[in-house]
Short mmCIF file of C-alpha atoms and ligand atoms in Angstrom, two decimals:
data_model
loop_
_atom_site.label_atom_id
_atom_site.label_comp_id
_atom_site.label_asym_id
_atom_site.label_seq_id
_atom_site.Cartn_x
_atom_site.Cartn_y
_atom_site.Cartn_z
CA MET A 1 0.00 0.00 0.00
CA GLU A 2 1.17 3.50 -0.88
CA PHE A 3 1.70 5.90 2.02
CA PRO A 4 2.57 9.59 1.95
CA ASN A 5 6.28 10.40 2.29
CA HIS A 6 5.74 11.85 5.76
CA LEU A 7 3.23 11.36 8.57
CA THR A 8 2.41 14.90 9.55
CA SER A 9 -1.36 15.04 9.93
CA ALA A 10 -4.14 12.59 10.70
CA SER A 11 -6.15 14.12 7.88
CA GLN A 12 -3.63 12.72 5.35
CA LEU A 13 -4.72 9.16 6.00
CA SER A 14 -7.49 7.26 4.23
CA ARG A 15 -9.57 4.58 5.87
CA ASP A 16 -7.61 1.90 3.96
CA GLN A 17 -4.29 3.30 5.15
CA ILE A 18 -5.50 3.46 8.76
CA MET A 19 -6.77 -0.12 8.58
CA ASN A 20 -3.54 -1.25 6.94
CA LEU A 21 -1.51 0.26 9.79
CA CYS A 22 -3.81 -1.49 12.30
CA ASP A 23 -3.32 -4.81 10.45
CA VAL A 24 0.46 -4.43 10.54
CA ALA A 25 0.35 -3.43 14.24
CA GLU A 26 -1.71 -6.54 14.96
CA LYS A 27 0.81 -8.70 13.08
CA PHE A 28 3.57 -7.24 15.22
CA ARG A 29 1.50 -7.95 18.35
CA LEU A 30 0.95 -11.54 17.29
CA GLN A 31 4.59 -11.83 16.22
CA GLN A 32 3.45 -12.70 12.71
CA MET A 33 5.69 -10.20 10.96
CA PRO A 34 8.66 -11.91 9.33
CA PRO A 35 11.99 -10.93 10.86
CA ALA A 36 13.03 -7.66 9.27
CA THR A 37 16.20 -7.50 7.28
CA VAL A 38 17.33 -4.06 8.19
CA ASP A 39 20.30 -2.16 6.95
CA THR A 40 22.22 -1.80 10.21
CA THR A 41 23.51 1.60 9.19
CA GLN A 42 19.97 2.96 9.58
CA GLN A 43 19.51 5.56 12.24
CA GLY A 44 16.41 7.51 13.27
CA ALA A 45 16.68 11.02 14.71
CA LEU A 46 14.25 11.75 17.52
CA LEU A 47 14.01 15.51 17.74
CA PHE A 48 12.00 16.01 20.93
CA PHE A 49 11.97 19.68 21.81
CA GLU A 50 9.12 19.16 24.28
CA PRO A 51 9.02 16.63 27.12
CA SER A 52 7.68 13.19 26.28
CA THR A 53 7.77 9.82 27.97
CA ARG A 54 5.46 7.51 26.00
CA THR A 55 6.09 8.75 22.46
CA ARG A 56 9.85 9.25 22.84
CA ILE A 57 10.59 5.97 24.62
CA GLY A 58 7.91 4.20 22.56
CA PHE A 59 9.45 5.12 19.20
CA THR A 60 12.95 4.43 20.51
CA THR A 61 11.88 0.95 21.63
CA ALA A 62 9.96 0.30 18.41
CA ALA A 63 13.01 1.28 16.35
CA TRP A 64 15.39 -0.81 18.40
CA GLN A 65 13.10 -3.84 18.16
CA LEU A 66 13.16 -3.40 14.39
CA GLY A 67 16.95 -3.30 14.50
CA ILE A 68 17.27 0.44 13.90
CA LYS A 69 19.46 2.69 15.98
CA THR A 70 18.27 6.07 17.20
CA VAL A 71 19.84 9.33 18.25
CA GLU A 72 18.05 11.99 20.24
CA VAL A 73 18.22 15.76 20.14
CA ASN A 74 16.41 17.67 22.86
CA GLU A 75 18.05 21.09 22.77
CA THR A 76 17.44 23.60 20.03
CA LYS A 77 20.66 25.49 20.74
CA LEU A 78 18.51 28.45 21.53
CA THR A 79 19.18 28.37 25.25
CA SER A 80 21.91 30.46 26.86
CA ASN A 81 23.90 27.44 28.03
CA MET A 82 24.29 26.08 24.50
CA SER A 83 27.25 26.92 22.29
CA THR A 84 25.40 29.10 19.81
CA GLU A 85 22.01 29.60 18.26
CA GLU A 86 21.15 27.25 15.43
CA SER A 87 18.04 27.24 13.33
CA LEU A 88 15.89 24.12 13.03
CA MET A 89 16.69 24.21 9.32
CA ASP A 90 20.41 23.91 10.02
CA THR A 91 19.89 21.14 12.60
CA VAL A 92 17.98 19.13 10.00
CA ARG A 93 20.59 19.80 7.31
CA THR A 94 23.32 18.69 9.70
CA LEU A 95 21.54 15.44 10.48
CA ASN A 96 20.43 14.65 6.91
CA PRO A 97 23.58 12.71 5.97
CA LEU A 98 23.43 10.70 9.19
CA VAL A 99 19.84 9.58 9.65
CA THR A 100 17.11 7.73 7.80
CA PHE A 101 14.00 9.24 9.45
CA PHE A 102 13.03 12.10 11.72
CA ALA A 103 10.51 11.78 14.55
CA ILE A 104 9.68 15.23 15.88
CA ARG A 105 7.85 16.83 18.78
CA HIS A 106 7.74 20.60 18.91
CA SER A 107 5.71 23.24 20.72
CA GLU A 108 5.37 25.27 17.52
CA GLY A 109 2.99 23.97 14.90
CA SER A 110 5.08 25.41 12.05
CA ALA A 111 8.20 23.40 13.04
CA ILE A 112 7.00 20.28 11.27
CA GLU A 113 6.72 22.20 7.96
CA THR A 114 10.26 23.54 8.39
CA ILE A 115 11.58 20.04 8.92
CA ILE A 116 9.73 18.58 5.95
CA LYS A 117 11.08 21.33 3.75
CA HIS A 118 14.66 20.42 4.56
CA ALA A 119 14.56 16.72 5.48
CA GLU A 120 15.85 14.19 2.97
CA CYS A 121 14.04 11.26 4.61
CA PRO A 122 10.60 10.51 6.14
CA VAL A 123 9.33 12.77 8.92
CA ILE A 124 6.93 11.57 11.60
CA ASN A 125 4.95 14.09 13.63
CA CYS A 126 5.08 12.99 17.27
CA GLY A 127 3.06 15.93 18.58
CA SER A 128 2.98 19.50 17.28
CA ALA A 129 1.78 22.33 19.51
CA ASP A 130 -1.91 21.78 20.35
CA GLN A 131 -2.62 20.88 16.73
CA GLU A 132 -1.75 17.32 15.75
CA HIS A 133 -0.67 14.04 17.31
CA PRO A 134 -1.34 11.53 14.52
CA THR A 135 0.73 8.69 15.96
CA GLN A 136 -1.18 8.83 19.27
CA ALA A 137 -4.49 8.93 17.40
CA LEU A 138 -3.48 5.84 15.39
CA ILE A 139 -2.72 4.04 18.64
CA ASP A 140 -6.14 5.07 19.95
CA ILE A 141 -7.90 3.82 16.80
CA TYR A 142 -6.01 0.53 16.98
CA ALA A 143 -6.94 0.16 20.67
CA MET A 144 -10.64 0.73 19.89
CA LEU A 145 -10.46 -1.72 17.00
CA ARG A 146 -8.89 -4.37 19.24
CA ARG A 147 -11.71 -3.93 21.74
CA PHE A 148 -14.75 -3.58 19.47
CA GLY A 149 -13.65 -5.18 16.18
CA SER A 150 -14.88 -2.20 14.16
CA LEU A 151 -14.90 1.59 14.29
CA ASP A 152 -18.09 1.96 12.26
CA GLY A 153 -21.12 2.73 14.38
CA LEU A 154 -19.09 3.35 17.55
CA ARG A 155 -20.57 5.69 20.19
CA ILE A 156 -17.87 7.83 21.77
CA THR A 157 -17.96 10.63 24.33
CA MET A 158 -14.90 12.87 24.22
CA THR A 159 -14.26 15.22 27.12
CA GLY A 160 -11.65 17.69 28.38
CA ALA A 161 -10.00 20.62 26.63
CA LEU A 162 -10.87 19.18 23.21
CA ARG A 163 -9.90 22.25 21.20
CA HIS A 164 -6.40 22.22 22.68
CA SER A 165 -5.82 18.48 22.83
CA ARG A 166 -3.67 17.51 19.85
CA ALA A 167 -4.43 13.84 20.50
CA ALA A 168 -8.20 14.41 20.55
CA ARG A 169 -8.10 16.60 17.44
CA SER A 170 -6.13 14.00 15.47
CA LEU A 171 -8.43 11.26 16.72
CA LEU A 172 -11.55 13.10 15.53
CA ALA A 173 -9.90 13.47 12.11
CA LEU A 174 -9.18 9.73 11.89
CA LEU A 175 -12.68 8.83 13.08
CA GLY A 176 -14.02 10.90 10.20
CA GLN A 177 -12.80 8.17 7.84
CA PHE A 178 -15.30 5.71 9.32
CA THR A 179 -19.10 5.65 9.11
CA GLU A 180 -22.04 5.97 11.48
CA VAL A 181 -19.71 7.05 14.27
CA GLU A 182 -21.45 9.09 16.95
CA VAL A 183 -19.24 11.46 18.90
CA THR A 184 -20.52 13.52 21.80
CA GLY A 185 -18.22 16.35 22.83
CA PHE A 186 -18.64 17.19 26.52
CA SER A 187 -16.66 20.31 27.34
CA GLU A 188 -16.83 23.99 28.12
CA LEU A 189 -18.29 25.68 25.05
CA GLN A 190 -15.04 27.49 24.19
CA LEU A 191 -13.16 24.19 24.39
CA ASP A 192 -15.25 22.37 21.79
CA PHE A 193 -13.62 21.26 18.52
CA SER A 194 -13.61 23.89 15.79
CA THR A 195 -16.44 24.09 13.26
CA GLU A 196 -14.04 22.98 10.49
CA GLU A 197 -12.90 19.91 12.43
CA ILE A 198 -16.50 18.91 13.16
CA ALA A 199 -17.51 19.44 9.52
CA LEU A 200 -14.68 17.15 8.34
CA PHE A 201 -15.68 14.49 10.84
CA GLN A 202 -19.26 14.64 9.55
CA VAL A 203 -18.43 14.45 5.82
CA ARG A 204 -19.33 10.74 5.63
CA GLY A 205 -22.52 11.13 7.66
CA ASN A 206 -21.02 10.69 11.13
CA ARG A 207 -22.84 12.54 13.91
CA TYR A 208 -21.31 15.08 16.28
CA THR A 209 -23.16 16.66 19.21
CA HIS A 210 -21.73 19.06 21.75
CA VAL A 211 -23.21 19.01 25.25
CA VAL A 212 -22.59 21.04 28.38
CA ASP A 213 -24.41 18.66 30.75
CA ALA A 214 -22.83 15.35 31.71
CA PRO A 215 -23.96 12.75 29.14
CA TRP A 216 -22.62 9.58 30.78
CA GLY A 217 -24.28 6.23 30.24
CA SER A 218 -24.95 5.51 26.56
CA GLU A 219 -21.43 5.52 25.08
CA GLN A 220 -19.14 2.59 24.37
CA VAL A 221 -15.99 4.71 24.67
CA VAL A 222 -15.22 7.53 27.08
CA TYR A 223 -12.21 9.41 25.70
CA SER A 224 -10.86 11.69 28.40
CA ALA A 225 -8.45 14.16 26.80
CA GLY A 226 -7.59 15.99 30.04
CA PHE A 227 -6.57 19.60 30.47
CA PRO A 228 -3.16 20.89 29.40
CA PRO A 229 -1.64 23.15 32.08
CA ALA A 230 -1.92 26.27 29.90
CA THR A 231 -3.72 26.85 26.61
CA PRO A 232 -4.64 29.79 24.38
CA SER A 233 -8.01 29.64 26.20
CA GLY A 234 -6.24 30.10 29.53
CA THR A 235 -5.83 27.75 32.47
CA PHE A 236 -8.60 25.79 34.12
CA THR A 237 -9.80 26.01 37.69
CA SER A 238 -10.04 22.87 39.76
CA GLU A 239 -13.82 23.35 39.72
CA ILE A 240 -13.86 23.08 35.90
CA ARG A 241 -11.46 20.15 35.93
CA ARG A 242 -13.66 18.31 38.45
CA ARG A 243 -16.72 18.79 36.24
CA TYR A 244 -15.13 16.66 33.51
CA ALA A 245 -13.25 14.15 35.67
CA ILE A 246 -14.09 10.47 35.40
CA THR A 247 -14.97 9.21 38.85
CA PRO A 248 -15.79 5.69 40.10
CA HIS A 249 -19.45 6.81 40.24
CA ILE A 250 -19.42 7.70 36.51
CA ALA A 251 -17.49 4.53 35.65
CA THR A 252 -20.04 2.38 37.51
CA GLY A 253 -22.87 3.90 35.47
CA LEU A 254 -21.29 3.13 32.07
CA GLU A 255 -22.87 0.43 29.96
CA HIS A 256 -21.51 -3.12 30.14
CA GLY A 257 -18.34 -3.42 28.03
CA ALA A 258 -17.74 0.35 27.80
CA ILE A 259 -14.15 1.53 28.09
CA VAL A 260 -12.40 4.64 29.41
CA MET A 261 -9.47 5.86 27.30
CA ASN A 262 -6.83 8.51 27.85
CA PRO A 263 -3.71 9.27 25.81
CA LEU A 264 -1.72 9.71 29.06
CA PRO A 265 -0.09 11.28 30.94
CA ARG A 266 -3.04 11.41 33.31
CA VAL A 267 -3.17 14.31 35.74
CA ASP A 268 -6.49 14.40 37.56
CA GLU A 269 -8.95 13.76 34.74
CA ILE A 270 -9.47 10.13 35.75
CA ASP A 271 -9.73 9.23 39.43
CA ILE A 272 -7.07 6.61 40.21
CA ARG A 273 -9.78 4.45 41.81
CA VAL A 274 -11.13 3.88 38.27
CA ASP A 275 -7.86 2.09 37.40
CA LYS A 276 -9.07 -1.14 39.03
CA MET A 277 -12.51 -1.07 37.38
CA PRO A 278 -13.31 -3.23 34.31
CA CYS A 279 -13.81 -0.15 32.09
CA ALA A 280 -10.25 1.16 32.65
CA TYR A 281 -8.56 0.69 29.27
CA TYR A 282 -5.91 3.43 29.22
CA PHE A 283 -2.93 1.29 30.21
CA THR A 284 -3.92 -1.38 27.68
CA GLN A 285 -4.23 1.43 25.13
CA ASN A 286 -0.72 2.57 26.08
CA GLU A 287 0.64 -1.00 25.85
CA LEU A 288 -0.71 -1.39 22.31
CA GLY A 289 1.28 1.71 21.34
CA LEU A 290 4.47 -0.23 20.78
CA PHE A 291 2.90 -2.32 17.98
CA MET A 292 1.39 0.69 16.22
CA ARG A 293 4.70 2.57 16.44
CA LYS A 294 6.48 -0.41 14.85
CA ALA A 295 3.81 -0.41 12.12
CA ILE A 296 4.28 3.33 11.52
CA LEU A 297 8.06 2.97 11.23
CA SER A 298 7.70 -0.02 8.92
CA GLU A 299 5.18 1.60 6.61
CA PHE A 300 6.40 5.19 6.52
CA CYS A 301 10.10 4.51 6.44
CA VAL A 302 9.67 1.61 4.04
CA SER A 303 12.07 3.00 1.46
CA ARG A 304 14.74 2.77 4.11
CA PHE A 305 13.68 -0.67 5.31
CA ASP A 306 13.72 -3.99 3.59
CA ILE A 307 10.88 -5.80 5.27
CA THR A 308 9.41 -8.71 3.34
CA THR A 309 5.73 -9.04 4.15
N1 CP B 1 0.56 10.43 24.91
C1 CP B 1 1.71 11.11 24.81
O1 CP B 1 1.99 11.78 23.82
O2 CP B 1 2.54 10.98 25.90
P1 CP B 1 3.97 11.65 26.00
O3 CP B 1 3.76 13.14 26.10
O4 CP B 1 4.57 11.09 27.28
O5 CP B 1 4.75 11.29 24.80
#
């Protein structure tokens, strides 16, 4: 299957491409992928200019398990204790002869475009500003698929600072490739998804409803996006945060088989007492991440790999 040269946005991916990535992830999980014959000179550059635990360590582990080495750059040489200022463009040019893919996290949405412009190998967006987190959204889709067998017709409630959650925004874009999906957005009005994002999600007849009163009870998936510490809409009082938190009482009232998801890290959006309840799915979701990250590396960096499927 043909994939774009880079994975920058969830909106780039078709349903077939998403399903293909889920199939490959599942093969990795079941250890059905043939051993990769990898050029041992391959090296991925993880440019993580924002903190990350899951995505950074997850892609490092995925690469290593595929036999690919990684190097990491965390400083932009823009801080006073670095030798001198260096533009992102020059960092990429410097690394071009050494590496075979870039995985990038940056607090500025425009950084990914700068890298693509100058990179001579595939670029994977591992989280850009509050805009996009396509690799996390693919993990979330794969986790839902594992649990329910299909995305079509799924009933999902998404809550938190939706407008500023890059993971939630990318997930809504991917869900838009499926049909008869019902998403309820439960958030402060100013934190709802944008009109454009909702319109794209609805293109194939999916249904989106925004509510301000707690909707709990009829969904199969509760997707708790949490509240970033600071957003363009400001910070959030503990009173607001509590309004959208998933408590044991809410979890008890969910329908049989429903799951609670969260891209992690969790702050206070899910009560830790929910962790032991049957609906708690977020650590399983996190565990499945390794297989999807291996699938992403295999499919997007295929020109640099020699994997016989
Ligand atoms: N879900 C996620 O992106 O986690 P990290 O910030 O730890 O990578």
